[in-house]
Steps between C-alpha positions, in 0.01 A plus 500: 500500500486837335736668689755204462442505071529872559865424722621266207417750247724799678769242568499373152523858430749543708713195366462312835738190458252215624642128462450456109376157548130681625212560276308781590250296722776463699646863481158615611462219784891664630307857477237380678736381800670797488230750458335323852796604667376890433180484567346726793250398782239676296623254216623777244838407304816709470617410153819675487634370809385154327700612204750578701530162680523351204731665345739462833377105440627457133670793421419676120661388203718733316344663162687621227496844460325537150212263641530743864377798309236275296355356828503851686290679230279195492460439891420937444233486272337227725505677805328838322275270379441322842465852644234623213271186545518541885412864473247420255342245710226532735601269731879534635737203604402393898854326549702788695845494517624378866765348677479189741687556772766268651604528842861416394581602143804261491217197518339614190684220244429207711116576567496559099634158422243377753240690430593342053493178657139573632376632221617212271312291718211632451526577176547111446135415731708421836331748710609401818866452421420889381334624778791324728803672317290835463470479901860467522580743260293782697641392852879580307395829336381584850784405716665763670857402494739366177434106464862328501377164519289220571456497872421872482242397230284220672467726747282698308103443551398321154856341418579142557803292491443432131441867405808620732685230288460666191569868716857334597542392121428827338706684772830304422411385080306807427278262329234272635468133289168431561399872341763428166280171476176676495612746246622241291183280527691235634328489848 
């Protein structure tokens, strides 16, 4: 959870364009999701390549110069600061900065919106649901060749017809229904 608040506070800093219908709950829960799909097998997070992600995601909104050079000075001051009170502390941040690798890079936005779709399940109590699309997400970030569509998919060990359904949907929609309805709170 901290490294997601700490995601949503760089891309809010960043002027990450999330849906403007979310709260910040759900800004954080999308973090989350996304922040999963960076984590290492000795579970530490890359947050720029979360960043990153996001940002590819949304996309930033545009700031008006005057307020550009207002922000700048501000996001500035509170990285000296962030530097000082780290260098000041005894005990320094555990969460290193590293990259989960993908087999085949071009998989990477499908296993995301999987990988969201896990994490809002299990954010809302459904573990299993969670644990089933987090499965599926892993088997796609670690397939060797470029997923094109469903039959490719449920080949995968972890992904069913249902989950190669929503595979085939993002591949052709770039979206995936059953994920807008989560985010929306509708599901």
């Amino acid at each position: 959870k901290e490294a997601a608040r700490e995601l949503q506070e760089k891309a809010d800093a960043r002027n990450v364009r999330f849906p403007k219908i979310w709260d910040e709950k759900k800004r954080i829960q999308d973090c989350g999701a996304t922040i999963m799909m960076h984590k290492s097998e000795d579970g530490t997070f890359d947050i720029e390549a979360s960043l990153n992600a996001l940002i590819e995601k949304y996309g930033v909104e545009e700031v008006p110069a005057t307020e550009t050079k207002k922000r700048k000075k501000d996001i500035d001051s509170t990285e000296v600061n962030k530097e000082n009170d780290e260098n000041d502390s005894p005990q320094k941040d555990t969460k290193k900065a590293k990259a989960i690798h993908l087999n085949c890079e071009e998989n990477r936005p499908v296993a995301l919106a999987i990988q969201e779709i896990a994490g809002m399940y299990f954010k809302n109590g459904d573990a299993r649901k969670g644990g089933v699309f987090s499965k599926a997400a892993k088997a796609i970030r670690e397939c060797e060749t470029k997923i094109t569509n469903s039959k490719e998919a449920i080949k995968l060990k972890g992904v069913g017809k249902g989950i190669a359904g929503y595979v085939e949907e993002y591949l052709t929609t770039g979206c995936i229904s059953k994920l807008e309805e989560l985010r929306a709170g509708t599901a």
